[in-house]
GROMACS .gro file of C-alpha atoms in nm:
model
  123
    1GLN     CA    1  -0.884  -5.401  -6.533
    2VAL     CA    2  -0.799  -5.206  -6.271
    3GLN     CA    3  -0.973  -4.872  -6.093
    4LEU     CA    4  -0.734  -4.653  -5.920
    5VAL     CA    5  -0.858  -4.334  -5.696
    6GLU     CA    6  -0.625  -4.105  -5.571
    7SER     CA    7  -0.649  -3.859  -5.239
    8GLY     CA    8  -0.466  -3.668  -5.026
    9GLY     CA    9  -0.405  -3.385  -5.216
   10GLY     CA   10  -0.422  -3.039  -5.095
   11LEU     CA   11  -0.284  -2.664  -4.988
   12VAL     CA   12   0.081  -2.673  -4.803
   13GLN     CA   13   0.332  -2.387  -4.779
   14ALA     CA   14   0.657  -2.438  -4.921
   15ALA     CA   15   0.917  -2.677  -4.781
   16GLY     CA   16   0.651  -2.874  -4.649
   17SER     CA   17   0.495  -3.230  -4.699
   18LEU     CA   18   0.201  -3.416  -4.831
   19ARG     CA   19   0.129  -3.780  -4.838
   20LEU     CA   20  -0.055  -3.894  -5.161
   21SER     CA   21  -0.228  -4.244  -5.157
   22CYS     CA   22  -0.415  -4.448  -5.450
   23ALA     CA   23  -0.669  -4.715  -5.396
   24ALA     CA   24  -0.657  -5.028  -5.628
   25SER     CA   25  -0.975  -5.207  -5.746
   26GLY     CA   26  -0.970  -5.555  -5.824
   27ARG     CA   27  -0.753  -5.844  -5.769
   28THR     CA   28  -0.502  -5.816  -6.025
   29PHE     CA   29  -0.314  -5.529  -5.854
   30SER     CA   30  -0.022  -5.741  -5.769
   31ARG     CA   31   0.088  -5.784  -6.144
   32TYR     CA   32   0.068  -5.400  -6.190
   33ALA     CA   33   0.406  -5.151  -6.180
   34MET     CA   34   0.235  -4.838  -6.085
   35GLY     CA   35   0.326  -4.483  -6.135
   36TRP     CA   36   0.273  -4.130  -6.032
   37PHE     CA   37   0.259  -3.838  -6.308
   38ARG     CA   38   0.182  -3.439  -6.219
   39GLN     CA   39   0.026  -3.218  -6.524
   40ALA     CA   40   0.080  -2.840  -6.436
   41PRO     CA   41  -0.193  -2.600  -6.633
   42GLY     CA   42  -0.091  -2.558  -6.993
   43LYS     CA   43   0.212  -2.823  -6.908
   44GLU     CA   44   0.185  -3.189  -7.026
   45ARG     CA   45   0.155  -3.443  -6.789
   46GLU     CA   46   0.504  -3.558  -6.663
   47PHE     CA   47   0.664  -3.820  -6.516
   48VAL     CA   48   0.680  -3.848  -6.122
   49ALA     CA   49   0.808  -4.152  -5.949
   50ALA     CA   50   0.719  -4.545  -6.006
   51ILE     CA   51   0.770  -4.869  -5.826
   52SER     CA   52   0.738  -5.228  -5.959
   53PHE     CA   53   0.507  -5.466  -5.898
   54ASN     CA   54   0.644  -5.586  -5.584
   55GLY     CA   55   0.781  -5.254  -5.457
   56GLY     CA   56   1.139  -5.380  -5.500
   57LYS     CA   57   1.264  -5.146  -5.784
   58THR     CA   58   1.200  -4.759  -5.779
   59TYR     CA   59   1.268  -4.450  -6.076
   60TYR     CA   60   1.207  -4.119  -5.980
   61ALA     CA   61   1.203  -3.790  -6.182
   62ASP     CA   62   1.516  -3.596  -6.142
   63SER     CA   63   1.325  -3.305  -5.985
   64VAL     CA   64   1.177  -3.502  -5.699
   65ARG     CA   65   1.449  -3.775  -5.657
   66GLY     CA   66   1.555  -3.712  -5.260
   67ARG     CA   67   1.243  -3.538  -5.236
   68PHE     CA   68   0.969  -3.788  -5.272
   69THR     CA   69   0.964  -4.108  -5.215
   70ILE     CA   70   0.719  -4.419  -5.368
   71SER     CA   71   0.586  -4.713  -5.152
   72ARG     CA   72   0.310  -4.983  -5.214
   73ASP     CA   73   0.113  -5.218  -5.016
   74ASN     CA   74  -0.010  -5.496  -5.214
   75ALA     CA   75  -0.175  -5.605  -4.896
   76LYS     CA   76  -0.446  -5.278  -4.910
   77ASN     CA   77  -0.413  -5.253  -5.286
   78THR     CA   78  -0.249  -4.898  -5.247
   79VAL     CA   79   0.051  -4.691  -5.369
   80SER     CA   80   0.139  -4.382  -5.164
   81LEU     CA   81   0.348  -4.092  -5.229
   82GLN     CA   82   0.530  -3.957  -4.945
   83MET     CA   83   0.646  -3.563  -5.068
   84ASN     CA   84   0.845  -3.357  -4.866
   85SER     CA   85   1.064  -2.995  -4.851
   86LEU     CA   86   0.785  -2.925  -5.124
   87LYS     CA   87   0.824  -2.649  -5.352
   88PRO     CA   88   0.597  -2.413  -5.544
   89GLU     CA   89   0.688  -2.594  -5.863
   90ASP     CA   90   0.553  -2.866  -5.742
   91THR     CA   91   0.201  -2.748  -5.815
   92ALA     CA   92   0.018  -2.980  -6.039
   93VAL     CA   93  -0.258  -3.256  -6.055
   94TYR     CA   94  -0.131  -3.579  -5.944
   95TYR     CA   95  -0.228  -3.856  -6.103
   96CYS     CA   96  -0.179  -4.232  -6.011
   97ALA     CA   97  -0.147  -4.507  -6.315
   98ALA     CA   98  -0.097  -4.867  -6.366
   99GLY     CA   99   0.153  -5.004  -6.625
  100TRP     CA  100   0.355  -5.297  -6.660
  101ASP     CA  101   0.696  -5.124  -6.632
  102GLU     CA  102   0.838  -4.910  -6.377
  103SER     CA  103   1.085  -4.815  -6.564
  104ASN     CA  104   0.850  -4.614  -6.862
  105THR     CA  105   0.802  -4.268  -6.793
  106TYR     CA  106   0.541  -4.144  -7.095
  107PRO     CA  107   0.192  -4.157  -6.988
  108ARG     CA  108   0.061  -4.327  -7.285
  109GLN     CA  109   0.314  -4.643  -7.173
  110TYR     CA  110   0.032  -4.695  -6.883
  111LEU     CA  111  -0.265  -4.776  -6.927
  112TYR     CA  112  -0.524  -4.719  -6.617
  113TRP     CA  113  -0.527  -4.402  -6.466
  114GLY     CA  114  -0.695  -4.259  -6.174
  115GLN     CA  115  -0.944  -3.912  -6.167
  116GLY     CA  116  -0.596  -3.694  -6.007
  117THR     CA  117  -0.558  -3.502  -5.709
  118GLN     CA  118  -0.439  -3.146  -5.666
  119VAL     CA  119  -0.184  -3.066  -5.458
  120THR     CA  120  -0.077  -2.642  -5.414
  121VAL     CA  121   0.182  -2.540  -5.250
  122SER     CA  122   0.252  -2.216  -5.195
  123SER     CA  123   0.539  -1.980  -5.132
   0.00000   0.00000   0.00000
């Protein structure tokens, strides 16, 4: 089992940057693909980005490609999401999740979830 804890959320102005981190417990972290999802009020949880178990492959939602970068450090059991050129529509609670396949983009395909961290982008 993997326990995930996100951090790094906050309030930022449009065009600004934030870096989210997700710390994982357990010695099996490096076996899992990791994903970031987000959920805005009144909306369904949506895929943002994912990375393969060894960091060799990454996937992005069209809405964030070119602005966000996902990375991981298996030695430190962490996965990060660098968010640049933020827009008000990026406002949401951001979740990290662990699963078996980095190409999966549906929440139900991921096994473990963190509690989420709020990102608010003001215009």
